[in-house]
Short mmCIF file of C-alpha atoms in Angstrom, two decimals:
data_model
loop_
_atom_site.label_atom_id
_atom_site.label_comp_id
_atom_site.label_asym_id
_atom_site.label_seq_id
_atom_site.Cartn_x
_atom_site.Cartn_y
_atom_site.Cartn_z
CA UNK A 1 76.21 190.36 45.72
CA UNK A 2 78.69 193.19 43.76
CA UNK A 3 80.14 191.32 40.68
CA UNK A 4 83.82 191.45 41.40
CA UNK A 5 87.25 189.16 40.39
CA UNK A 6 87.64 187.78 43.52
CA UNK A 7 84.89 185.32 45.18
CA UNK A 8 84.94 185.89 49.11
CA UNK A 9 85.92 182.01 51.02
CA UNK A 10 82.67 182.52 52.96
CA UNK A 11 80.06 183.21 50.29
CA UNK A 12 82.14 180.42 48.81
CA UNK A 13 81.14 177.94 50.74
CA UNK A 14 76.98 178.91 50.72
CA UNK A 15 77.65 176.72 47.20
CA UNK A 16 76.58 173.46 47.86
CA UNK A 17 79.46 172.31 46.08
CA UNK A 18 82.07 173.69 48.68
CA UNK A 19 80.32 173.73 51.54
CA UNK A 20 82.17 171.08 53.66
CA UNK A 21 85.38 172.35 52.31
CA UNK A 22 87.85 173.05 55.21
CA UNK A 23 88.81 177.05 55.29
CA UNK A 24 92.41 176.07 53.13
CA UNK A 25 91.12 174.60 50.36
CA UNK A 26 88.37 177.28 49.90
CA UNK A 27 91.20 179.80 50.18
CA UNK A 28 92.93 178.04 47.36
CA UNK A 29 89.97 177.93 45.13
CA UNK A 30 88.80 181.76 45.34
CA UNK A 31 92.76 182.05 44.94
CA UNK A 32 92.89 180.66 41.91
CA UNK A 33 88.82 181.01 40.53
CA UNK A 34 87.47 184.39 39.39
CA UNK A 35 83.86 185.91 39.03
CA UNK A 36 83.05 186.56 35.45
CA UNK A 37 79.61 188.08 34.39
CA UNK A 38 78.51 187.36 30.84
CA UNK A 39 75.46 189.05 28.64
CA UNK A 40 72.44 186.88 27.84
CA UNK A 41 72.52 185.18 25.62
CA UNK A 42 76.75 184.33 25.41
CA UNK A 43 78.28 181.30 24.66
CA UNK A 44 80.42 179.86 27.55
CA UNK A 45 82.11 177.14 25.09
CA UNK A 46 81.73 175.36 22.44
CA UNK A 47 81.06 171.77 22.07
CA UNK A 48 84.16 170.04 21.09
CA UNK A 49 86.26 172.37 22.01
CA UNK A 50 89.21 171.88 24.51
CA UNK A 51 87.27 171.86 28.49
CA UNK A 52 89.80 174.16 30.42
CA UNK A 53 87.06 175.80 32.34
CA UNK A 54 84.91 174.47 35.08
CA UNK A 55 82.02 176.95 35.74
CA UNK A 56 79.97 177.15 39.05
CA UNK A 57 76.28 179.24 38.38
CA UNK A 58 76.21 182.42 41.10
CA UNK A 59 73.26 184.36 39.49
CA UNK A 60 71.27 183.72 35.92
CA UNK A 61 70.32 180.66 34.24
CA UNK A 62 72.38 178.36 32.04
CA UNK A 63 71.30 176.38 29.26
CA UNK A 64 73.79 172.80 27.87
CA UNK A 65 73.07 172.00 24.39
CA UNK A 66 73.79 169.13 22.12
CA UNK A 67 74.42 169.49 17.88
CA UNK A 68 72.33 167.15 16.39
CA UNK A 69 72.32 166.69 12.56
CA UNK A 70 74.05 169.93 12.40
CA UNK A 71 71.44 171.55 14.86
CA UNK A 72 71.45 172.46 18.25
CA UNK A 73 69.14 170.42 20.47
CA UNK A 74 68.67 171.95 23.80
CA UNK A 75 69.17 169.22 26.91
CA UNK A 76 68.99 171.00 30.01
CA UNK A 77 68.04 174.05 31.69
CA UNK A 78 69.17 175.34 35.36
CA UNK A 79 68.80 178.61 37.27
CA UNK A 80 69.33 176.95 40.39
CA UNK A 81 72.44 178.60 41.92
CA UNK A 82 75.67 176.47 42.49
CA UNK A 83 74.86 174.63 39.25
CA UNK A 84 77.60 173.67 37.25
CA UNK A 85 78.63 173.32 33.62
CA UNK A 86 81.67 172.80 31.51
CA UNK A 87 85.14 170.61 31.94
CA UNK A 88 83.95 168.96 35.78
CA UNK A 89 86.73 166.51 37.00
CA UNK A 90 88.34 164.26 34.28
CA UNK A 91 90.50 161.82 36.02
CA UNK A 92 92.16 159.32 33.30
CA UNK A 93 94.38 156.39 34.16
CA UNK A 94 94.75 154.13 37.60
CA UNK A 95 96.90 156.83 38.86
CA UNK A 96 94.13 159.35 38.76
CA UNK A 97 96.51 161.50 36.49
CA UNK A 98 94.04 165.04 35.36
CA UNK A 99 93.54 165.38 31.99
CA UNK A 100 91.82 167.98 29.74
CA UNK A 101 88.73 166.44 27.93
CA UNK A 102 86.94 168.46 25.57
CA UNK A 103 83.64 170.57 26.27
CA UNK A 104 80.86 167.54 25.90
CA UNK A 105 77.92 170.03 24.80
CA UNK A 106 77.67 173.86 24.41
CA UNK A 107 76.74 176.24 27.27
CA UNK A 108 74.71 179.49 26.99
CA UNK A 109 73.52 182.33 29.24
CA UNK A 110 70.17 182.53 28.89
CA UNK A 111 69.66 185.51 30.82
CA UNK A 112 72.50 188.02 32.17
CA UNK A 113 74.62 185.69 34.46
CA UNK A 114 77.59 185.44 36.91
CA UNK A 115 80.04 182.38 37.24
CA UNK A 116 82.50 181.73 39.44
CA UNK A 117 85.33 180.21 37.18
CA UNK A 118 87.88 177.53 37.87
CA UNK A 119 90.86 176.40 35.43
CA UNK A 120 89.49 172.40 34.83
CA UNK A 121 92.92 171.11 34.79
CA UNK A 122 93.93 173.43 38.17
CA UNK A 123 90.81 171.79 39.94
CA UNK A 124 91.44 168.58 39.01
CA UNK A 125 95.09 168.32 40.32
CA UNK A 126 93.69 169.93 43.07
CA UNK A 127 91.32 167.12 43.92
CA UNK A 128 93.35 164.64 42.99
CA UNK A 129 95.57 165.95 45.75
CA UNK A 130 93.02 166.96 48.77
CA UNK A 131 90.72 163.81 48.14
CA UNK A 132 93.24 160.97 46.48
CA UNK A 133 90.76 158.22 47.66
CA UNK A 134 87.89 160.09 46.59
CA UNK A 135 90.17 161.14 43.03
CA UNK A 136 90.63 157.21 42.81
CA UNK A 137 87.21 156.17 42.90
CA UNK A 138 85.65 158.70 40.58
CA UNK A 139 88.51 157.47 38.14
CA UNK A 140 87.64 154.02 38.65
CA UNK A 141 84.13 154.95 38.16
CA UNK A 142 84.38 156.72 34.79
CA UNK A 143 86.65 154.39 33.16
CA UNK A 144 84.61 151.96 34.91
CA UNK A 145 81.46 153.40 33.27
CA UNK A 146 83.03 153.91 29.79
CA UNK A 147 84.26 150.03 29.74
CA UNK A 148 81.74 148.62 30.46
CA UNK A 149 79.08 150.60 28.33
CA UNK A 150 82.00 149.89 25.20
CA UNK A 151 81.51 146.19 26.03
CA UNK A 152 78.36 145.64 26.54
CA UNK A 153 77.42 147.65 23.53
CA UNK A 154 80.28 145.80 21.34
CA UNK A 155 78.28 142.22 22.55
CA UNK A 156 75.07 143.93 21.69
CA UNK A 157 76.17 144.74 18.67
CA UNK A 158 77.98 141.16 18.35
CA UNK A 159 74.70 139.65 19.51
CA UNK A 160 72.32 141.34 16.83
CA UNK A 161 74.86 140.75 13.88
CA UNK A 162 75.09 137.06 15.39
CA UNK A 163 70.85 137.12 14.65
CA UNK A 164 71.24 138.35 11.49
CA UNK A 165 74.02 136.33 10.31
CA UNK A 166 72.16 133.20 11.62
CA UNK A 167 68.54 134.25 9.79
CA UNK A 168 70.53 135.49 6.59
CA UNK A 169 72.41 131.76 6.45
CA UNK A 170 69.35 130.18 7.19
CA UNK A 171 67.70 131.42 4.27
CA UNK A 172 70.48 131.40 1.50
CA UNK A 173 70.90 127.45 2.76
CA UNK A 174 67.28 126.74 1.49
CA UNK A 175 67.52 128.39 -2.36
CA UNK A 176 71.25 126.97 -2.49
CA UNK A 177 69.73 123.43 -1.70
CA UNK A 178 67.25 123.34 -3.82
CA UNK A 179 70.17 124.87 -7.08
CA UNK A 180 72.40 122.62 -5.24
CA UNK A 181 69.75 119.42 -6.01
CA UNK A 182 68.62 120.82 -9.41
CA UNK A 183 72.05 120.84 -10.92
CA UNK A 184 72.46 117.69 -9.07
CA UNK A 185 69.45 116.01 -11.11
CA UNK A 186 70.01 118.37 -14.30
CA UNK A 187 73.08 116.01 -14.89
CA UNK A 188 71.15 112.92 -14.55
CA UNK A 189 68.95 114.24 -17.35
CA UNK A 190 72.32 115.46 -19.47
CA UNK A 191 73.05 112.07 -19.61
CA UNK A 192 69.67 110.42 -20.90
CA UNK A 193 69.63 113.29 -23.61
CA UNK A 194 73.31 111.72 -24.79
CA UNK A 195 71.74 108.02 -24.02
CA UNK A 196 68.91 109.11 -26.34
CA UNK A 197 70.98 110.33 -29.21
CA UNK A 198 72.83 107.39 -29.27
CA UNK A 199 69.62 105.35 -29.51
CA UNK A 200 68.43 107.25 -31.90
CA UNK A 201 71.15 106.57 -33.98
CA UNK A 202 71.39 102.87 -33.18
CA UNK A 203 67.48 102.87 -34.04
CA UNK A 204 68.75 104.30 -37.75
CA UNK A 205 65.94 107.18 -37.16
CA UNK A 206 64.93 108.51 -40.35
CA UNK A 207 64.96 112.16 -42.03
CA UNK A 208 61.59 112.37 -41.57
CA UNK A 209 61.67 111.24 -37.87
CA UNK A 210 64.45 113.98 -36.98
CA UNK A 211 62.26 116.63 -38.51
CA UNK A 212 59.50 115.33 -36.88
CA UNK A 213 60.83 115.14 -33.56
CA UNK A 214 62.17 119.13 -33.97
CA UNK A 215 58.50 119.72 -34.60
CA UNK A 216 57.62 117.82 -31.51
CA UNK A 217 60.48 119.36 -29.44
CA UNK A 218 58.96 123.41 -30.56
CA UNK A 219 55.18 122.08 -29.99
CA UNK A 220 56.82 121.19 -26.17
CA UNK A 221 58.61 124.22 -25.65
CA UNK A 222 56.06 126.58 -27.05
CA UNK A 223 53.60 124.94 -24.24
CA UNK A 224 56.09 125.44 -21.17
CA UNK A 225 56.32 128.93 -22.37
CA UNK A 226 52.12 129.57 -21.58
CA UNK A 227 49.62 128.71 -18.67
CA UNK A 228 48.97 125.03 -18.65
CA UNK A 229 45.27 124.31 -17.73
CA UNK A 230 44.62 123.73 -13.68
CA UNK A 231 43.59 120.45 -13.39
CA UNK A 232 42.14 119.06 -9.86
CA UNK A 233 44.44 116.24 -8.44
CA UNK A 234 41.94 113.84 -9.48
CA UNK A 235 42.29 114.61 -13.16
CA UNK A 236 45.96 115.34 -13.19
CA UNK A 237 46.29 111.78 -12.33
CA UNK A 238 43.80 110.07 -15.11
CA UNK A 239 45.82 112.33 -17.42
CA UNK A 240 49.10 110.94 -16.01
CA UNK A 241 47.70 107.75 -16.45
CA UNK A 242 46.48 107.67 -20.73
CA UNK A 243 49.66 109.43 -21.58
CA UNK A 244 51.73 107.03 -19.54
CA UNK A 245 49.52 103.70 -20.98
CA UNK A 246 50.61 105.34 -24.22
CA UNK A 247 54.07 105.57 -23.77
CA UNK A 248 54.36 102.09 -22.18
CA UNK A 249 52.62 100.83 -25.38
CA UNK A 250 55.53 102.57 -27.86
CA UNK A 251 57.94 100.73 -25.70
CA UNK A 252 59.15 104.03 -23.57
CA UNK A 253 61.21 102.90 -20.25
CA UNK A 254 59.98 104.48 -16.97
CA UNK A 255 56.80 105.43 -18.95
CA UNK A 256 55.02 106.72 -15.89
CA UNK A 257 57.57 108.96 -14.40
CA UNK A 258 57.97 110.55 -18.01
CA UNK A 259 54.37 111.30 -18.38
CA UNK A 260 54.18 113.92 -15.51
CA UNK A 261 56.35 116.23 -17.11
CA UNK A 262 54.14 116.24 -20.43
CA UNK A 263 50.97 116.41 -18.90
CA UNK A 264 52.33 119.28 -16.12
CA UNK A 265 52.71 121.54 -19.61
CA UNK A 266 49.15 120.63 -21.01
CA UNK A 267 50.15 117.91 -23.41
CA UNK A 268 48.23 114.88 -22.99
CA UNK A 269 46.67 111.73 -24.79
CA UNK A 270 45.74 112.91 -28.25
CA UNK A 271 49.18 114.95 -28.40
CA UNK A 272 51.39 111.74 -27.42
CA UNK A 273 49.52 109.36 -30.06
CA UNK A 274 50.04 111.87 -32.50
CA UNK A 275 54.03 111.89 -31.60
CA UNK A 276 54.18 108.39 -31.51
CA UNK A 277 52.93 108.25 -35.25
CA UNK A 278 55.13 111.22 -36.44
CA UNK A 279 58.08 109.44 -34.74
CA UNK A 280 57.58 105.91 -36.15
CA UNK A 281 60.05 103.86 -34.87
CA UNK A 282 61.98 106.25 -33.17
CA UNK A 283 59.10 106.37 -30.84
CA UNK A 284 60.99 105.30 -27.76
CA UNK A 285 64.18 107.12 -27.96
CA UNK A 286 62.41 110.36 -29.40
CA UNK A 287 59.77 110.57 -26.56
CA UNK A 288 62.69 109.73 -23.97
CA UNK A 289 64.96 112.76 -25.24
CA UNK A 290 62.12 115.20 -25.73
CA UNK A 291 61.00 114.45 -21.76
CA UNK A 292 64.81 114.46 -20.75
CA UNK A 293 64.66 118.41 -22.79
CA UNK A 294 61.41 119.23 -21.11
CA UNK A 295 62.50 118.05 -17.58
CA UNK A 296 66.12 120.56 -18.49
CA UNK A 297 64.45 123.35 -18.88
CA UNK A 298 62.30 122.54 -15.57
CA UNK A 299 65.72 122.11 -13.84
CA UNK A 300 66.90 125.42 -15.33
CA UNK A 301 64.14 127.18 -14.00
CA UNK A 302 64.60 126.00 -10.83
CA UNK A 303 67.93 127.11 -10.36
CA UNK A 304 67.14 130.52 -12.30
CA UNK A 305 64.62 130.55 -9.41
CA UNK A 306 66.87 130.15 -6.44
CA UNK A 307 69.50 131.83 -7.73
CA UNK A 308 67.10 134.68 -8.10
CA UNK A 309 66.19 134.31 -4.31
CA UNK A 310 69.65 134.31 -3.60
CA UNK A 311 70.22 137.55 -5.32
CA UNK A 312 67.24 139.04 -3.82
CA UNK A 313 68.59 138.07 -0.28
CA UNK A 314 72.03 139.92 -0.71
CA UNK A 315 70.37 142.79 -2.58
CA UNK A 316 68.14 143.24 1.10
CA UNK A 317 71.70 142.91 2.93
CA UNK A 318 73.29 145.32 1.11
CA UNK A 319 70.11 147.72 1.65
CA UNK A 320 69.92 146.72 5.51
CA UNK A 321 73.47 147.38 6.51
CA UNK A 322 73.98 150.46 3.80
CA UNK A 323 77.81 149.63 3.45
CA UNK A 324 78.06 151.02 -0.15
CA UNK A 325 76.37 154.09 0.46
CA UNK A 326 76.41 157.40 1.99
CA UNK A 327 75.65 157.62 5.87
CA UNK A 328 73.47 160.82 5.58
CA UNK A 329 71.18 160.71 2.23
CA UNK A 330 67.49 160.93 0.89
CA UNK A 331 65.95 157.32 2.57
CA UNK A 332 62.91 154.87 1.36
CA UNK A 333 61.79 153.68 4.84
CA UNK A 334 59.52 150.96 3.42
CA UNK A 335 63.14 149.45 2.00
CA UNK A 336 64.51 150.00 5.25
CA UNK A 337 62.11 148.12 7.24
CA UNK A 338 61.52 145.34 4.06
CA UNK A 339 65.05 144.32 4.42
CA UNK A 340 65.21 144.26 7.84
CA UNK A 341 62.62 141.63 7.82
CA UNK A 342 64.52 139.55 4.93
CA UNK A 343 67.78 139.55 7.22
CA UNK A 344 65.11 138.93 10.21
CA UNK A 345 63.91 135.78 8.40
CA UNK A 346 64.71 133.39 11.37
CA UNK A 347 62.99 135.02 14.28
CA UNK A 348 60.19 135.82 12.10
CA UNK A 349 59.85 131.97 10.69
CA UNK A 350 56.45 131.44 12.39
CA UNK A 351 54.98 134.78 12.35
CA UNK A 352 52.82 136.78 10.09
CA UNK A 353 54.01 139.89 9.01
CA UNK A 354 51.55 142.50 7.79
CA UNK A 355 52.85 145.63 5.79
CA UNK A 356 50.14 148.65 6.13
CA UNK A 357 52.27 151.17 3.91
CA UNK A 358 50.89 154.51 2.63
CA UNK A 359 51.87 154.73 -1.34
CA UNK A 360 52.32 158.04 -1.07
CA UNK A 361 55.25 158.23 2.24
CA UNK A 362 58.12 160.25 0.92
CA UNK A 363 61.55 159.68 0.79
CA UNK A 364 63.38 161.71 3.83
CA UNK A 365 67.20 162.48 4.58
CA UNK A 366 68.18 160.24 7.41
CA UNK A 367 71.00 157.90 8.47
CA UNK A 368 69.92 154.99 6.70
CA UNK A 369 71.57 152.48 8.67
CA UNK A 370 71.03 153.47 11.87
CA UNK A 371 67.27 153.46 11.43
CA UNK A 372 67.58 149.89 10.05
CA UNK A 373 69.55 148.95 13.87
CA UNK A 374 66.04 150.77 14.81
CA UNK A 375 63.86 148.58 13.14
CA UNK A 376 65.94 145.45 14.26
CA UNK A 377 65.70 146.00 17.63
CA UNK A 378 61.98 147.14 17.50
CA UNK A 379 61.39 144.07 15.14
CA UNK A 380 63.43 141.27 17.29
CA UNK A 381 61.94 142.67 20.80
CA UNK A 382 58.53 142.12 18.80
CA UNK A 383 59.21 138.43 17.66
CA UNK A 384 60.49 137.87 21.38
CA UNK A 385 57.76 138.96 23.04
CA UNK A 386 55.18 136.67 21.16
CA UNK A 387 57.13 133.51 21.51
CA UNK A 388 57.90 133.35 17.94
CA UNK A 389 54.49 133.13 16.81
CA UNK A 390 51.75 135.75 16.58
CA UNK A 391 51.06 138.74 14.35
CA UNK A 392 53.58 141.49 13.56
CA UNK A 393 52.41 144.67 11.99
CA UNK A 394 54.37 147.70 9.97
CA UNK A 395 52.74 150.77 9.21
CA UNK A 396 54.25 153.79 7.83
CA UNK A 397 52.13 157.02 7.13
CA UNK A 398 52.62 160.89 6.64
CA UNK A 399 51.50 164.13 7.39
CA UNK A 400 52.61 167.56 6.35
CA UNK A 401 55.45 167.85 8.79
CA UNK A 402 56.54 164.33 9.96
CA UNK A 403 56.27 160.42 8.49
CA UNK A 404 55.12 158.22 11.09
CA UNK A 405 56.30 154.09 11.47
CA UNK A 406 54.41 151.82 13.71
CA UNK A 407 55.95 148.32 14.81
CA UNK A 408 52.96 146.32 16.58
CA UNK A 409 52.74 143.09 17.56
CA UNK A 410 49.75 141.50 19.57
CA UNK A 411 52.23 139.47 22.63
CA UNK A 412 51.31 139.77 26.19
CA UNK A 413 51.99 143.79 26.49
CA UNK A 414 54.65 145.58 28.46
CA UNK A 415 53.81 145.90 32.39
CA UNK A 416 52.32 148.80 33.11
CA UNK A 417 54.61 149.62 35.66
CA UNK A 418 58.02 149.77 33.96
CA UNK A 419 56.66 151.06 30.61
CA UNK A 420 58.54 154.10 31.73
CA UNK A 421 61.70 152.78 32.32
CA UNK A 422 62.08 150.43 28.86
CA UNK A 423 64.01 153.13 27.34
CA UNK A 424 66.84 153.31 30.34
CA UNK A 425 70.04 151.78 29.43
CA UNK A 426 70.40 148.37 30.56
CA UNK A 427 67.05 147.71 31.65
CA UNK A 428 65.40 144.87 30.61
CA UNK A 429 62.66 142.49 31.20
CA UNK A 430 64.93 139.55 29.53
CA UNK A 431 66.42 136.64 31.88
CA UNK A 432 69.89 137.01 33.32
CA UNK A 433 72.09 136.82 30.26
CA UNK A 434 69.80 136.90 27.21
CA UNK A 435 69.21 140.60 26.87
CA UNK A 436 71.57 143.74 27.50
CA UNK A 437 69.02 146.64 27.96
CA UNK A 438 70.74 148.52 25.74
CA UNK A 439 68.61 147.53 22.51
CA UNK A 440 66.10 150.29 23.45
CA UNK A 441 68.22 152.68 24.79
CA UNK A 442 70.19 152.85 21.46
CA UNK A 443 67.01 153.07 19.21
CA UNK A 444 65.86 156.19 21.67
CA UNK A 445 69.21 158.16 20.89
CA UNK A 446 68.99 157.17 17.33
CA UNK A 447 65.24 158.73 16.84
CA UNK A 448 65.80 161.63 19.55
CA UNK A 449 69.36 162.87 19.36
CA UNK A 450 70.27 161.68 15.47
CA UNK A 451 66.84 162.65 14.01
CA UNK A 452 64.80 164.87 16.20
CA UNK A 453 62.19 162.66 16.33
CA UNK A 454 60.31 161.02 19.21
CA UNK A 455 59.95 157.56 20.27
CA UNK A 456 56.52 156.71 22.07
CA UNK A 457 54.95 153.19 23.50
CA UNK A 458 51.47 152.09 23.82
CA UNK A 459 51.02 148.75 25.35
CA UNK A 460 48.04 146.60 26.65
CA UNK A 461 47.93 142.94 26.64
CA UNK A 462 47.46 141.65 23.06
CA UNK A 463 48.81 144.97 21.66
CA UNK A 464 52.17 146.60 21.80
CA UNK A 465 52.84 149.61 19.65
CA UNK A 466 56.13 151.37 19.19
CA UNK A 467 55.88 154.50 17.24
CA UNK A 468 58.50 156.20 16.04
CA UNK A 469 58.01 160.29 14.43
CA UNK A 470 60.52 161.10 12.08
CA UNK A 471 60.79 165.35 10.62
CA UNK A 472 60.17 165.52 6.79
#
């Protein structure tokens, strides 16, 4: 075929596109279409840009690509002639009303190439016209299509944030309990410290005694600050048992339930006679305010402890969901994947999680964020799969070019039959209702079109392996 403006009707309609067009509408398209030849190697359009063309392949071969991470990542390929690239039928609204979307990837010859070339907007008034029925149900199908896949990922979203939320709550309830219970009992011992004093002054405690018991309260303190002896239950409880005959002997109420907290620190017989004679007859009210100090500072610990957890917990939040920093930046996956196990905590309850991480895998520049919605749904499917109990390992690794994560667990394995087909949007092996298929589908266009890696699966009963290839 001569390259020329003006595509005949009849070599037209040897497009499949056309080909069951009657004779008036192919007059109106070669009316209003032109042949253009372009170079190798041209661009047809930019992605982003406004679509106002609608180009039909005549001779050449096309290429679509897609910017990823300020790259180009070619998608597809076609030589076959009558393909078609660019601004195809946009129909918005439940009137079918045309309407110019922009360019959804970027277009290049590949080799020299002829189009025929139709105005988008001209074509899809056109249609909208010959074919209203037809014009109607492509409409209904794309905003169809676009609802629905803005729903169902919104409740997949909704649905993962609803398992975090519930496994990040879960675990701030237990440390808050247990501060909750030690401030709780700190004030019980607040007050036998101020019962105490007042017996000691009642008692008319000596100089000597209050100097003593000082002495007695830095010997106690300086022995909660090292390693107490491990004793075997056995002896912890013949220990419990002199120091508490002791104290019941200088006349010290709930003797046995103070002797615990002496002996737990290493002090025991020899060191409570030898209080009881410094003390003299402020025995009882001495030895009862120096266990109320020493069961404080337990308390304290305790809630130093949990508030500590606490802290850890939120510091893994913030590091899961990134909020305070920026989207693109220099990434420690080991953090990534530690915190998304700490907001995982619930599904994860009854499984063992083993961390195989190389000490020497680099930091690399990635969405931080989005790999942790990786992880998540990598990590959740995992816990699913084994029932909530089994063996979950994380490995991470490098090589020159590429750092390498591994999610395994050892459940029943994926069929080997739809192993292909886990990554297709809303498939999934889940019961009606408790999985969207979309969980997989997301991670894939995370790794692949976000950060040119790859996303591969090995599965055989007892061992499931996701591995994920991320570029250095």
């Amino acid at each position: 075929m001569s390259v020329c403006d003006v595509l005949p009707p009849e070599e037209l309609r040897t497009l499949f596109l056309f080909e069951k067009l009657a004779d008036e509408h192919l007059n109106w398209l070669c009316a209003h279409g032109k042949v253009k030849a372009f170079p190798a190697n041209t661009t047809l359009y930019h992605e982003g840009d406004p679509g106002e063309c609608f180009f039909v392949l005549l001779s050449g071969e096309v290429t679509m690509n897609r910017t990823v991470r300020g790259g180009e990542l070619e998608v597809h390929r076609s030589s076959m002639r009558g393909a078609y690239v660019g601004a195809a039928l946009a129909l918005d609204g439940n009137d079918g009303t045309p309407a110019v979307h922009a360019y959804g990837n970027t277009a290049r010859t590949h080799v020299d190439s002829t189009f025929f070339v139709l105005p988008a907007a001209e074509l899809a008034q056109a249609f909208t016209e010959w074919f209203p029925m037809a014009a109607h149900l492509v409409a209904g199908m794309f905003l169809g299509a676009r609802r629905n896949g803005s729903a169902v990922g919104q409740r997949e979203r909704m649905v993962a944030l609803g398992t975090l939320t519930a496994g990040l709550t879960h675990e701030l309830g237990n440390p808050a309990a247990a501060a909750e219970r030690a401030a709780a009992n700190l004030r019980t011992r607040l007050g036998e410290l101020r019962s105490a004093r007042a017996e000691l002054a009642r008692a008319g405690a000596t100089v000597e005694a209050l100097e003593a018991l000082d002495r007695l309260q830095a010997e106690v303190l300086a022995h909660r600050g090292t390693e107490a002896p491990r004793l075997r239950p056995l002896e912890f409880a013949d220990r419990t048992d002199e120091v508490a005959e002791i104290f019941e002997d200088l006349g010290v109420a709930d003797a046995y339930e103070t002797a615990p907290s002496f002996v737990n620190v290493g002090l025991y017989e020899d060191w409570a006679r030898g209080a009881g004679a410094a003390l003299g007859s402020a025995a009882r009210p001495g030895l009862t305010w120096l266990a109320a100090n020493l069961e404080g500072e337990a308390l304290l610990d305790e809630v130093a402890d949990a508030l500590g957890r606490i802290t850890e917990l939120l510091a893994a939040a913030g590091q899961y969901t990134q909020m305070d920093r920026a989207p693109y930046q220099e990434s420690d996956l080991r953090k990534g994947l530690d915190s998304t196990v700490a907001m995982l905590a619930g599904p994860l309850r009854d499984i063992r999680v083993e961390r195989e991480y190389a000490e020497d895998l680099p930091k690399i520049q990635a969405y931080p964020a989005e790999l942790n919605q990786v992880w998540t749904n990598l990590i959740d499917n995992a816990a699913d799969a084994m029932g909530g109990k089994g063996t979950l390992t994380l490995r991470a690794r490098a090589d020159a070019a590429s750092v390498v994560i591994e999610v395994e667990d050892d459940g029943p394995g994926i069929p080997p039959d739809i192993q292909d087909r886990i990554f297709e949007p809303f498939f999934t092996t889940k019961a009606l209702g408790e999985g969207t298929g979309l969980g997989l589908d997301i991670s894939y266009r995370i790794i692949v079109e976000r950060h040119d890696g790859t996303v591969t699966v090995d599965s055989e009963p007892g061992r499931t392996t996701f591995r994920i290839t991320l570029p250095r």
